[in-house]
Short mmCIF file of C-alpha atoms in Angstrom, two decimals:
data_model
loop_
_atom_site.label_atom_id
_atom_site.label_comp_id
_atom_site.label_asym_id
_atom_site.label_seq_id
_atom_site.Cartn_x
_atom_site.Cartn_y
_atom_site.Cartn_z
CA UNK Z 145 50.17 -0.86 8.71
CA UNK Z 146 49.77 -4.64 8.94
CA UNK Z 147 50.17 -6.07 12.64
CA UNK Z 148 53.35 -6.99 13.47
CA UNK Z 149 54.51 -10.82 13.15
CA UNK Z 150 55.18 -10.94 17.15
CA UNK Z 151 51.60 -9.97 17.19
CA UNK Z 152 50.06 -12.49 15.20
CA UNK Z 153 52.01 -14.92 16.90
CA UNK Z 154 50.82 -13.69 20.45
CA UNK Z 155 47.36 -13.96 19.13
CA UNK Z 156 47.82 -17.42 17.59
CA UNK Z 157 48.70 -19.02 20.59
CA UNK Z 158 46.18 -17.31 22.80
CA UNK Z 159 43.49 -19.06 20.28
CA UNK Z 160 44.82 -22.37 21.32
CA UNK Z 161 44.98 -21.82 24.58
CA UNK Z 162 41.92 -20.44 25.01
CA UNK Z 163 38.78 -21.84 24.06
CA UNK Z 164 36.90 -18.29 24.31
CA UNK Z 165 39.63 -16.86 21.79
CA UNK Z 166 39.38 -19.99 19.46
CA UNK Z 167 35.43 -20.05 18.86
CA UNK Z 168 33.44 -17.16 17.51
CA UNK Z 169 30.02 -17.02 17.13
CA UNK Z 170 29.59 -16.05 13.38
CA UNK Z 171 25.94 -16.83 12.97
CA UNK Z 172 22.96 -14.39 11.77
CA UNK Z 173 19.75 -14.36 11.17
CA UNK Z 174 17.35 -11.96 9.46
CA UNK Z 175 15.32 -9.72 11.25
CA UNK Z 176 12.68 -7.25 9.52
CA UNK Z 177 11.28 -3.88 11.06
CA UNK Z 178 8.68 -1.96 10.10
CA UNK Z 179 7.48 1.07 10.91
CA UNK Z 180 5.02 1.29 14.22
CA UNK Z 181 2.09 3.55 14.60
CA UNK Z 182 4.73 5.93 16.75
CA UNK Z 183 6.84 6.43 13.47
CA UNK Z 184 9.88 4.39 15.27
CA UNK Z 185 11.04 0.86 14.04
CA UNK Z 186 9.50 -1.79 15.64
CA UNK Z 187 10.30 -5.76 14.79
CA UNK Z 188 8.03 -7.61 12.71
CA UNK Z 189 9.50 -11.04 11.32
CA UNK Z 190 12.45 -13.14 12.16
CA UNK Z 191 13.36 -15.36 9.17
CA UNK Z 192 14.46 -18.94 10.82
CA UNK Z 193 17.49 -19.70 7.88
CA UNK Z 194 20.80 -18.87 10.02
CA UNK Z 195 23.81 -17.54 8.03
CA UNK Z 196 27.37 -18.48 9.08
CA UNK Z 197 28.59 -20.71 12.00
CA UNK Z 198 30.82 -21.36 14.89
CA UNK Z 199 34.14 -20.42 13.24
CA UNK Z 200 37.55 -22.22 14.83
CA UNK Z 201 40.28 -19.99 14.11
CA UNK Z 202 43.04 -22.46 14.80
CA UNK Z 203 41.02 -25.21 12.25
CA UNK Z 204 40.16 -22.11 9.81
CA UNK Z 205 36.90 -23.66 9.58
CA UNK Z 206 33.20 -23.90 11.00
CA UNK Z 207 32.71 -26.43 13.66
CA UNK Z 208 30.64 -29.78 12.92
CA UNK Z 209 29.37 -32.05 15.02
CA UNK Z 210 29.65 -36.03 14.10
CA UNK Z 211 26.58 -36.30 11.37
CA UNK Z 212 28.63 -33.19 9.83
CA UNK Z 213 26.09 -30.93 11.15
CA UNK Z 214 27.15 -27.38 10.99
CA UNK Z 215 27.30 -26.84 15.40
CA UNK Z 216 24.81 -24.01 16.09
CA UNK Z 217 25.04 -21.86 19.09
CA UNK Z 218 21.65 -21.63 21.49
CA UNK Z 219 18.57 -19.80 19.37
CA UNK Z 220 19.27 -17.05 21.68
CA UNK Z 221 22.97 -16.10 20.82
CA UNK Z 222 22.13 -16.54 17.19
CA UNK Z 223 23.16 -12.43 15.98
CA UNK Z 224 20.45 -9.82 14.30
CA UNK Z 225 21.17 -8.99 10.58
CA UNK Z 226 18.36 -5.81 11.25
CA UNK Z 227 16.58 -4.60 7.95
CA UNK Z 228 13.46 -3.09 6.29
CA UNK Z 229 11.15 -5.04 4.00
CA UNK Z 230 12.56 -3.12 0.78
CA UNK Z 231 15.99 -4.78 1.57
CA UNK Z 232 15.01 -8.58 1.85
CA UNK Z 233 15.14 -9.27 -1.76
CA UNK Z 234 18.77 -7.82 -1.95
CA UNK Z 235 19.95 -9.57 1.40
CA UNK Z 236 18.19 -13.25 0.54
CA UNK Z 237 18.95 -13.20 -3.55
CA UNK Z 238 22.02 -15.64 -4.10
CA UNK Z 239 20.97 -17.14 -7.29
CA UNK Z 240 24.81 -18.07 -9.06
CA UNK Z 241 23.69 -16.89 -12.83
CA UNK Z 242 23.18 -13.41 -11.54
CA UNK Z 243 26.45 -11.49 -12.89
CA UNK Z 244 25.50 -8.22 -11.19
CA UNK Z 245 22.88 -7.25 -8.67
CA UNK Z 246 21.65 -3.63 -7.91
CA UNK Z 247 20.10 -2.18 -5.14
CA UNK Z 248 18.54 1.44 -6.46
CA UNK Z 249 17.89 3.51 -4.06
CA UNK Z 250 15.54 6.38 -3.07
CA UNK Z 251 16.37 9.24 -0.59
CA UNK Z 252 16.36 7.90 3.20
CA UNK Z 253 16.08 4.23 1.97
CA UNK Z 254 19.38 2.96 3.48
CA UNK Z 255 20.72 1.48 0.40
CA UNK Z 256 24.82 2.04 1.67
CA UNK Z 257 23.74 0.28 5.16
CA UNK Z 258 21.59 -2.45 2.81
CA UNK Z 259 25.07 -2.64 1.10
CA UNK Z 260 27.05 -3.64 4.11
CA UNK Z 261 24.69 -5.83 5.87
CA UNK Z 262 24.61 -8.03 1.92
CA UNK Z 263 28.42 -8.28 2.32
CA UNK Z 264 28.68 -9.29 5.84
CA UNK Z 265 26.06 -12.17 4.77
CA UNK Z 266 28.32 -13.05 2.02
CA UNK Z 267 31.31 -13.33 4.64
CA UNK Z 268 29.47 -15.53 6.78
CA UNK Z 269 28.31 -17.76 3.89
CA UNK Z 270 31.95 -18.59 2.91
CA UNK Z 271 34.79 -18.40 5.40
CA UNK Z 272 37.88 -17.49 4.70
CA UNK Z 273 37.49 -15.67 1.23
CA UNK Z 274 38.81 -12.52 -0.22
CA UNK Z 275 36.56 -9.81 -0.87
CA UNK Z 276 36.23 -6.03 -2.22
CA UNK Z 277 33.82 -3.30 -0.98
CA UNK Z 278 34.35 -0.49 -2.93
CA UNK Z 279 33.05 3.77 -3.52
CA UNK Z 280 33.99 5.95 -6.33
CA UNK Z 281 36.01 8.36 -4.30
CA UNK Z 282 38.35 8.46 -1.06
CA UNK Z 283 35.72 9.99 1.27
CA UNK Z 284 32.95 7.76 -0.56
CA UNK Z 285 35.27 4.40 0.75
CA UNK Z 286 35.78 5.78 4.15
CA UNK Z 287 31.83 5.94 4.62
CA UNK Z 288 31.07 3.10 3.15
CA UNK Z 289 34.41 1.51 5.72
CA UNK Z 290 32.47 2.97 8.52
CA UNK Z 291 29.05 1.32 7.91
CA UNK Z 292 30.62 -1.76 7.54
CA UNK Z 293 33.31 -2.28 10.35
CA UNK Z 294 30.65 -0.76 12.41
CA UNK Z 295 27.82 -3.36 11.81
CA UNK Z 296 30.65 -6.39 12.40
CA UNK Z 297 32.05 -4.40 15.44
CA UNK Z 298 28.65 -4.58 17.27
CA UNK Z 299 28.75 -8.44 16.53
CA UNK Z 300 32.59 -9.36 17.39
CA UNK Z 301 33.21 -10.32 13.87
CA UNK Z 302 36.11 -7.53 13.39
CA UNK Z 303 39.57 -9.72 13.73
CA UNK Z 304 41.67 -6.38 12.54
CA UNK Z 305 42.12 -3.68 10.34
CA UNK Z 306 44.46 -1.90 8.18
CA UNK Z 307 45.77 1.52 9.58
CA UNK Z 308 45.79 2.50 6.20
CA UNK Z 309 41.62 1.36 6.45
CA UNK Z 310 42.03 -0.53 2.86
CA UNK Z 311 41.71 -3.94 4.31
CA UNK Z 312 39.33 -5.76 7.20
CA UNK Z 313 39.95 -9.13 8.42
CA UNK Z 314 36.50 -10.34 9.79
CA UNK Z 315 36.33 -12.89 12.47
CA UNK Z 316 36.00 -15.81 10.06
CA UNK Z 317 38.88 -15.65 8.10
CA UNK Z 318 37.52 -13.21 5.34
CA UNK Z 319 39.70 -10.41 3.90
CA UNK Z 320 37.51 -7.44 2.38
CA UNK Z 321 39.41 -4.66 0.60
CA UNK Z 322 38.04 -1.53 0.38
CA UNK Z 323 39.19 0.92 -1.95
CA UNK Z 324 38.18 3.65 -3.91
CA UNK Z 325 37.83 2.83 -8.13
CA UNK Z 326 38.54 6.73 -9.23
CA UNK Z 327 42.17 7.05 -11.34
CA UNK Z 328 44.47 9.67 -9.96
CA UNK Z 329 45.17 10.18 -13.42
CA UNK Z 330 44.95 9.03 -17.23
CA UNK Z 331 48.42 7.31 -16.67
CA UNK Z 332 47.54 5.14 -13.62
CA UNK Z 333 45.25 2.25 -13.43
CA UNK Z 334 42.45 2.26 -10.88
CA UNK Z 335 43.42 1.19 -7.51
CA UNK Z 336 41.44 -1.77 -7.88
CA UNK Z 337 43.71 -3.82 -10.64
CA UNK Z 338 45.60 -6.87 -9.65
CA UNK Z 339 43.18 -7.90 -7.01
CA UNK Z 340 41.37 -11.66 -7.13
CA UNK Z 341 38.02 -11.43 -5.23
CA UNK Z 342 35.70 -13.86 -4.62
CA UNK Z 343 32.69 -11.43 -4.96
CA UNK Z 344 32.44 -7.40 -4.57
CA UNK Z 345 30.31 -4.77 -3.20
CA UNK Z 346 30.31 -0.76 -5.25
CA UNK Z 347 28.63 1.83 -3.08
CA UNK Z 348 27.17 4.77 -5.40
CA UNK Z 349 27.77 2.52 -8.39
CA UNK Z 350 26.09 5.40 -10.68
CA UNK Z 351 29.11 7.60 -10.23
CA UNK Z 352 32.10 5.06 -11.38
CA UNK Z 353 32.90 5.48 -14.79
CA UNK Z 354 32.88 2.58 -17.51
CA UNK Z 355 36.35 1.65 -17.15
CA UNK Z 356 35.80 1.13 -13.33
CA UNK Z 357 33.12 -1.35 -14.07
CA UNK Z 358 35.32 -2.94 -16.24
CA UNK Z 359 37.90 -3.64 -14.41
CA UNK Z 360 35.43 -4.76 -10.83
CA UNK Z 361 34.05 -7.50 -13.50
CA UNK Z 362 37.56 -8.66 -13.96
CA UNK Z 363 38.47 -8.99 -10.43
CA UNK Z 364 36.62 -12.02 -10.35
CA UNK Z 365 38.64 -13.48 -12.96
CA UNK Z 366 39.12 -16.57 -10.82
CA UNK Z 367 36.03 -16.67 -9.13
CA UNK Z 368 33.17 -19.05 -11.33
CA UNK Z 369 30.58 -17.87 -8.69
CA UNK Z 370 31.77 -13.66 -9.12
CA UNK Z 371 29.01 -11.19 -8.54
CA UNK Z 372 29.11 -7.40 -8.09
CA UNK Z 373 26.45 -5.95 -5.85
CA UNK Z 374 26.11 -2.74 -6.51
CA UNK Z 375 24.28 0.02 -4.78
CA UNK Z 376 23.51 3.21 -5.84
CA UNK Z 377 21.23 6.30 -6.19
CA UNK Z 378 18.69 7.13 -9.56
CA UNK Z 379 21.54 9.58 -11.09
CA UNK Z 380 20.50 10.89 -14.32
CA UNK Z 381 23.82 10.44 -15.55
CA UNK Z 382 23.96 9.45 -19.30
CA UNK Z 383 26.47 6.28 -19.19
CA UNK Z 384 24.50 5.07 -15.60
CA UNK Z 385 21.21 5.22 -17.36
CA UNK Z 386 22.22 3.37 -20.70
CA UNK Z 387 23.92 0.67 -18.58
CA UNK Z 388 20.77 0.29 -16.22
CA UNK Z 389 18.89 0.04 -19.90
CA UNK Z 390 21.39 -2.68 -21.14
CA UNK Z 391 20.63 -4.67 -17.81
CA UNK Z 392 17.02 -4.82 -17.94
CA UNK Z 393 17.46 -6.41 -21.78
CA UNK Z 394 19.49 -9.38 -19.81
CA UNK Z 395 17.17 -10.16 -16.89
CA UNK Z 396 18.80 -13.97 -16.71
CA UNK Z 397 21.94 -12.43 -15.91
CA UNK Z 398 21.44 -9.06 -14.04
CA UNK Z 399 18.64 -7.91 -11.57
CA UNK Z 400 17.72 -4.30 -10.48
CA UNK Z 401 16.14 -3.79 -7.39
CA UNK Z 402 14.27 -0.89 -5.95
CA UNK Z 403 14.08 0.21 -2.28
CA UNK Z 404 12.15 3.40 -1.31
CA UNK Z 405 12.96 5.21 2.21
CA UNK Z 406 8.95 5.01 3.07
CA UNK Z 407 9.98 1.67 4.10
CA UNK Z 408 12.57 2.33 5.78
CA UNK Z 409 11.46 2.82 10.01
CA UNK Z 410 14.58 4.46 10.46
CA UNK Z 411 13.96 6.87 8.49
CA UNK Z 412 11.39 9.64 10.36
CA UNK Z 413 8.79 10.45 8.11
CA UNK Z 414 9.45 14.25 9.15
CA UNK Z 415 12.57 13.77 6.94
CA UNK Z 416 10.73 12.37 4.15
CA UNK Z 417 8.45 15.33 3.72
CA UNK Z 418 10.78 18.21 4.44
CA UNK Z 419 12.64 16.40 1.61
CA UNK Z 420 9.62 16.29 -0.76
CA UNK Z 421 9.38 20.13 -0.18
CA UNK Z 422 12.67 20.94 -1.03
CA UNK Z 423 12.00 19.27 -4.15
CA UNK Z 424 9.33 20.96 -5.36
CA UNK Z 425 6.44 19.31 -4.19
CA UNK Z 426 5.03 15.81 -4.44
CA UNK Z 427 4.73 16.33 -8.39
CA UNK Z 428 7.99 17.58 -9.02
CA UNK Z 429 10.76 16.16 -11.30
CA UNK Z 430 13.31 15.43 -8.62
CA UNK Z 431 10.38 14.05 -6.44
CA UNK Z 432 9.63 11.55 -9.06
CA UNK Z 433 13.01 10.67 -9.11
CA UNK Z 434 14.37 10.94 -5.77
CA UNK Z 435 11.78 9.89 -3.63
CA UNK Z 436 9.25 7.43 -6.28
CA UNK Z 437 12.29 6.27 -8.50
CA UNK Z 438 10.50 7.35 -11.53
CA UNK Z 439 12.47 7.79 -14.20
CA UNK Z 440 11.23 11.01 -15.53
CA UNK Z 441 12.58 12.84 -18.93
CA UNK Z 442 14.63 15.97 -18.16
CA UNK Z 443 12.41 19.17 -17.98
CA UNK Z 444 14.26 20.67 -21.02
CA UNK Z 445 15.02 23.62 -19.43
CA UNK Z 446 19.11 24.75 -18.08
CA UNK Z 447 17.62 26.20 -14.91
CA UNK Z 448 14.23 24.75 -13.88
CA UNK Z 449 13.46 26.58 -10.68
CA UNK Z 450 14.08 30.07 -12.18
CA UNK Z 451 11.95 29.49 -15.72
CA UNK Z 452 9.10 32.13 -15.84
#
């Protein structure tokens, strides 16, 4: 449930009353890890461009000085947008012709977390904007909730959230529903209809249906800038792979990026080769796919691991 209007009112007047409730640092820069000879992240570049500003919630704005100078806080305050160096591309890309964006991802590369830092730069880019973060299913959303609110927690730049955890309100004025795309049924629309978003975010893209697609392009129906970041998994589902095919013959309007977890320091490499086992071996089909992003023809056979 929405907070109450006494509360918004108590909280409106304590901004301008109090400086340190009026100003929030919204600023970010990135920072790349690698992994260290140890096999544990370790920093490796810190990209100078800052994202965001000093937001004034009573002005609704970002503070500048008298040249109209966005005001910057000290180089030391400035907040850590942490990543790997498969993400950068799909952080730093914000060309305006690109109509979608996706971030395909191999096993232990962090694409979901790659997800929510992208939107949290697009929040601090534009203030006060409307914005949807989205998953195929329920449990999907909540996860892909989590990552987010969890990543703007650790910075201050939560203002609130829906009980009902379909809507954030970040620090500087941005209001990101997040909501699940999957019908409960052939008669009702998906949950996303009706909405006007400035841009949106779909976790495990591969799994929405057509329809769902559809209708995330046409939330932007009012937006001339509208882009859907997507990020999602090398499914071998059939409509998945003829859209990623129907992309790559536009590359002026849609860009596919890859992101393997090898890069990713987070990611032990003990993980990475139990996982390889599993599969089969470093050969194997769902190696190829899973862990290379190789997209491999089917093996032709029902029940691969049990053919004589």
């Amino acid at each position: 449930m929405a907070r109450s209007e006494r509360a918004a009112l108590v909280q409106e007047i304590r901004r301008h009353l109090n400086p340190d409730d009026r100003y929030v640092n919204c600023t970010a820069r990135l920072v790349v890890y690698v992994r260290g000879d140890d096999d544990r992240p370790r920093p490796f570049l810190s990209y100078l461009k800052i994202y965001g500003g000093v937001y004034d919630r009573v002005a609704k704005r970002y503070v500048r000085d008298e040249a109209g100078e966005l005001v910057m806080p000290k180089p030391g305050d400035v907040h850590e947008i942490d990543c790997h160096p498969g993400q950068v591309q799909y952080l730093t890309v914000h060309r305006k012709k690109y109509r979608r964006i996706v971030l395909v991802g191999a096993t232990g590369s962090g694409k979901s977390e790659a997800l929510a830092r992208r939107r949290w730069v697009r929040c601090l880019q534009r203030p006060n904007t409307r914005r949807g973060l989205t998953a195929p299913t329920n449990s999907q959303r909540r996860t892909v909730w989590d990552k987010f609110v969890e990543f703007g927690k650790a910075r201050g730049w939560i203002d609130g959230e829906a009980d009902s955890k379909k809507q954030i309100r970040t620090a500087n004025g941005c209001v990101v529903d997040v909501l699940a795309t999957q019908r409960q049924s052939r008669e009702k629309g998906h949950p996303t209809q009706g909405k006007d978003w400035d841009d949106c975010g779909a976790d495990e893209s591969s799994s929405m249906d057509d329809s769902a697609h559809v209708d995330l392009w046409d939330r932007g129906r009012n937006s001339p800038d509208y882009t859907v970041d997507e990020a999602t998994s090398l499914d071998d589902y059939p409509s998945f792979l003829l859209r990623l095919e129907a992309m790559r013959a536009q590359p002026e309007h849609y860009l596919i990026i890859k992101c393997y977890g090898e890069d990713n320091p987070w990611t032990p490499s003990s993980f990475l080769e139990a996982k390889i086992a599993e599969y089969g071996g470093p050969e194997s089909r769902m190696t190829r796919r899973r862990i290379r992003l190789e997209e491999v023809p089917p093996d032709r056979l029902v029940y691969p691991r049990f053919s004589l």
